[in-house]
XYZ file of C-alpha atoms in Angstrom:
213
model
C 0.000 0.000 0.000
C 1.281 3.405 -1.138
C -1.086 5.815 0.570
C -4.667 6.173 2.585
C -6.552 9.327 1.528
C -8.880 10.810 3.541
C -12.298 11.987 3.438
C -13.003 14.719 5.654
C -16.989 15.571 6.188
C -18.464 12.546 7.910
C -15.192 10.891 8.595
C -13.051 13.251 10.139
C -15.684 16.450 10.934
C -18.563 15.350 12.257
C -20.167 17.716 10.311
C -22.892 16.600 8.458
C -25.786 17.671 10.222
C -24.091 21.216 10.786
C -24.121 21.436 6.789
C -27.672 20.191 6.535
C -28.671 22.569 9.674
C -26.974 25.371 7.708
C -27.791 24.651 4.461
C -31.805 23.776 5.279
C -32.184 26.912 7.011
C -30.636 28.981 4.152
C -32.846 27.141 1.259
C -36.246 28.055 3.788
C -34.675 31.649 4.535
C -34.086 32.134 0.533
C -37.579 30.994 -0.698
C -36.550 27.323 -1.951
C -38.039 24.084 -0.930
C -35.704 21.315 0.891
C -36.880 17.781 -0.615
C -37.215 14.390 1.482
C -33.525 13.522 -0.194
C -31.646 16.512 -1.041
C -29.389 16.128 2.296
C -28.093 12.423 0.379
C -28.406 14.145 -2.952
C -25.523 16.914 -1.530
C -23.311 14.663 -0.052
C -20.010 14.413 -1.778
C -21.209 16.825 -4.772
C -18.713 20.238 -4.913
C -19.325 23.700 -4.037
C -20.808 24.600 -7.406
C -22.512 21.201 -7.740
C -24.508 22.185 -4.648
C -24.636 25.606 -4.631
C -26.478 25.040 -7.993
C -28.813 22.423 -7.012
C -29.850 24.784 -4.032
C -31.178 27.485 -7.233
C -32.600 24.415 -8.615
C -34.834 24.224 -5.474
C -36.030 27.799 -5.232
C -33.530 29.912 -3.974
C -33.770 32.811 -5.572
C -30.034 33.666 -5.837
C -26.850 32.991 -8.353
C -25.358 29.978 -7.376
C -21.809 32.201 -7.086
C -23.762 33.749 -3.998
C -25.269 31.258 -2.605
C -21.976 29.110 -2.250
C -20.421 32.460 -0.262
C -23.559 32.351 1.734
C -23.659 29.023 3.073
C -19.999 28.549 3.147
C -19.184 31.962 5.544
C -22.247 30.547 7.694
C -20.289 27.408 8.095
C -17.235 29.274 8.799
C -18.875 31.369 11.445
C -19.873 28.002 13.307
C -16.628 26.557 12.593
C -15.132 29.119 14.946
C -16.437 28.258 17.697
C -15.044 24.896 17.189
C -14.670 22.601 14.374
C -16.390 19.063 15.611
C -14.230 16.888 15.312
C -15.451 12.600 14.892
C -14.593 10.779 18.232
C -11.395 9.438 17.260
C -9.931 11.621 14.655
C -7.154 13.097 16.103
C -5.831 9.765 17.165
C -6.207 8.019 14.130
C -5.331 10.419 11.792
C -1.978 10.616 14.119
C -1.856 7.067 14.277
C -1.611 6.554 10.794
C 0.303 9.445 10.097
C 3.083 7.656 11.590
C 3.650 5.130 9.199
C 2.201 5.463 6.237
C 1.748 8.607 3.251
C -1.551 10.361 4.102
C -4.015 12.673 1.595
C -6.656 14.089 1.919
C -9.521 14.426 -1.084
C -12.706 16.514 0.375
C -16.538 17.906 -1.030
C -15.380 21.151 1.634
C -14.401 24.581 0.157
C -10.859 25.268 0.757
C -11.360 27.744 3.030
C -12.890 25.040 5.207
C -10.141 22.623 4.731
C -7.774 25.394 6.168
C -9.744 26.133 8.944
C -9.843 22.304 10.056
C -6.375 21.784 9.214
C -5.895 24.196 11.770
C -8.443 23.741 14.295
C -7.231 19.930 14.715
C -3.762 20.177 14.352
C -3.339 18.027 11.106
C -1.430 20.190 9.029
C 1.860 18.427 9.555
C -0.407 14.846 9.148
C -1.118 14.762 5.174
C 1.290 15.506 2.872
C -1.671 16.545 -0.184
C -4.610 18.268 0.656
C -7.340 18.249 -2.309
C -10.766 20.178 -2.458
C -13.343 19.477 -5.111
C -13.969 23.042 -5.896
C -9.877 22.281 -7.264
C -11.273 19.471 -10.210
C -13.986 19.582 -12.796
C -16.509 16.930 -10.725
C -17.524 16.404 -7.156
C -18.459 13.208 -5.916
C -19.078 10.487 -6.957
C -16.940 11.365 -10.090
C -13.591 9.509 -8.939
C -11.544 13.252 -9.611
C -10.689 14.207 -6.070
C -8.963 11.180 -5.553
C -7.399 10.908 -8.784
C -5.902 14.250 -7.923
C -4.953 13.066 -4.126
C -2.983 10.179 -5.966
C -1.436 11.509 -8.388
C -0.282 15.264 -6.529
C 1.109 12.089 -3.927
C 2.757 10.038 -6.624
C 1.010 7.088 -6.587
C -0.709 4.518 -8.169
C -4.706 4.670 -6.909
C -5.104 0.726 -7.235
C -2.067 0.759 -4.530
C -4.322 3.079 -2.326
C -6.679 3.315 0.242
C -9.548 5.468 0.587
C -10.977 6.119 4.175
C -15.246 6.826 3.340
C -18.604 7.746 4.751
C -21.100 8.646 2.316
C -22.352 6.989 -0.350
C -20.963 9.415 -3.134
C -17.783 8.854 -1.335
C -17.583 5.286 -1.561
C -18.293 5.592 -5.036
C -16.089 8.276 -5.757
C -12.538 6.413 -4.467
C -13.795 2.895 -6.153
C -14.269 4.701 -9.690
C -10.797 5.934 -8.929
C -9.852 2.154 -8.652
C -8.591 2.524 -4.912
C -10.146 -0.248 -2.010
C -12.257 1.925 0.042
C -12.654 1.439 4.263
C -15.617 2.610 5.159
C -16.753 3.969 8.418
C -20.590 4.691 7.863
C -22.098 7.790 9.950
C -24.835 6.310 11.948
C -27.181 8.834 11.068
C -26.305 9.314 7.617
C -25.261 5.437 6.601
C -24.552 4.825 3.170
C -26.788 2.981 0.783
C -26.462 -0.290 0.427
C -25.076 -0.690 -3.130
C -22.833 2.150 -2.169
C -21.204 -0.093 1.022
C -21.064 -2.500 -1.135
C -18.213 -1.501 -2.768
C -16.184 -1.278 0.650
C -13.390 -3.068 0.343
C -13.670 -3.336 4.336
C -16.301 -1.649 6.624
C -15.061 -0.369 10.194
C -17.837 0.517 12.879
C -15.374 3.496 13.963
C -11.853 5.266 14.067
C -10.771 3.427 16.462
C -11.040 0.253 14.340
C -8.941 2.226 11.966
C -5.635 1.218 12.151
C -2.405 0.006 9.848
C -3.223 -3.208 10.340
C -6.733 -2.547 9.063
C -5.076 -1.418 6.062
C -3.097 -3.950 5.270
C -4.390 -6.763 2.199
């Protein structure tokens, strides 16, 4: 194995329901209409990917604006502490010891930064990749194609660490096994965690040894 890239919403941030929270409130603020699976639909997809589908339900706004809305909300709540998945620190760190780390994330850059930050992991991955930074979000396999190749490496040597069913998707189009640790309250779908290569009930499961063939 030549690396283990990282997902970060939902694997390292628990930060899921802070984007739905956020995001929810802004569509019903803006005039739109949240639908029974847009939270799933958003999952993995980037900035512009979502910030478009929000105009697609009713918000009344350029996507260009929207994106800057949502995304300085998220920052706001950031600063008062970025929440971090029981676990991360120590597994990221764990890892980090041995092996090449990436990371390949649906967050804005500014976001990344902030949690780079916040958790102390800038020293922990050597390539740091936002979808807003490649033509497709998830589950298009281009984040982690990126993650690979800015590391040097071959994908199908690689191991992707997932959540969400766009994610899992995502880093098996890019031909890389996938661990996945689902979110219990936003678990994959099944076809989706089917394509684990192994599934982990949390970080703590998540060691070298866990990563090994």
């Amino acid at each position: 194995m030549e690396a283990c890239v990282f997902d970060l919403d939902g694997v390292l941030v628990d930060s899921e329901p802070v984007w739905e929270e956020v995001r929810r409130a802004y569509v019903a603020e803006h005039g739109g209409t949240w639908q029974e699976d847009t939270q799933s639909r958003l999952m993995g997809m980037s900035t512009q990917e979502w910030a478009a589908y929000l105009h697609e339900l009713g918000v009344a706004l350029p996507p260009d604006e929207i994106a800057r809305g949502v995304v300085d909300q998220m920052a706001e709540r950031y600063r008062h502490g970025v929440p971090l998945m029981k676990g991360a620190p120590e597994a990221v760190r764990r890892l980090a010891a041995d092996l090449t780390l990436g990371l390949a994330s649906s967050s804005p850059r500014a976001l990344i930064e902030v949690v780079l930050d916040a958790a102390d992991f800038r020293d922990c991955f050597a390539v740091t990749v936002s979808t807003e930074e490649v033509p497709r979000g998830k589950p298009a396999p281009d984040g982690y194609l990126e993650a690979t190749a800015k590391l040097g490496v071959d994908p199908r040597e690689s191991v992707a660490v997932e959540d969400s069913s766009n994610g899992l998707r995502s880093a098996h189009a890019a031909g890389m096994r996938v661990i996945a640790v689902p979110h219990p309250r936003y678990p994959p779908a099944p076809d989706a965690l089917a394509l684990a290569w192994k599934v982990v009930p949390d970080l703590d499961s998540l060691t070298v040894a866990a990563l090994e063939r």
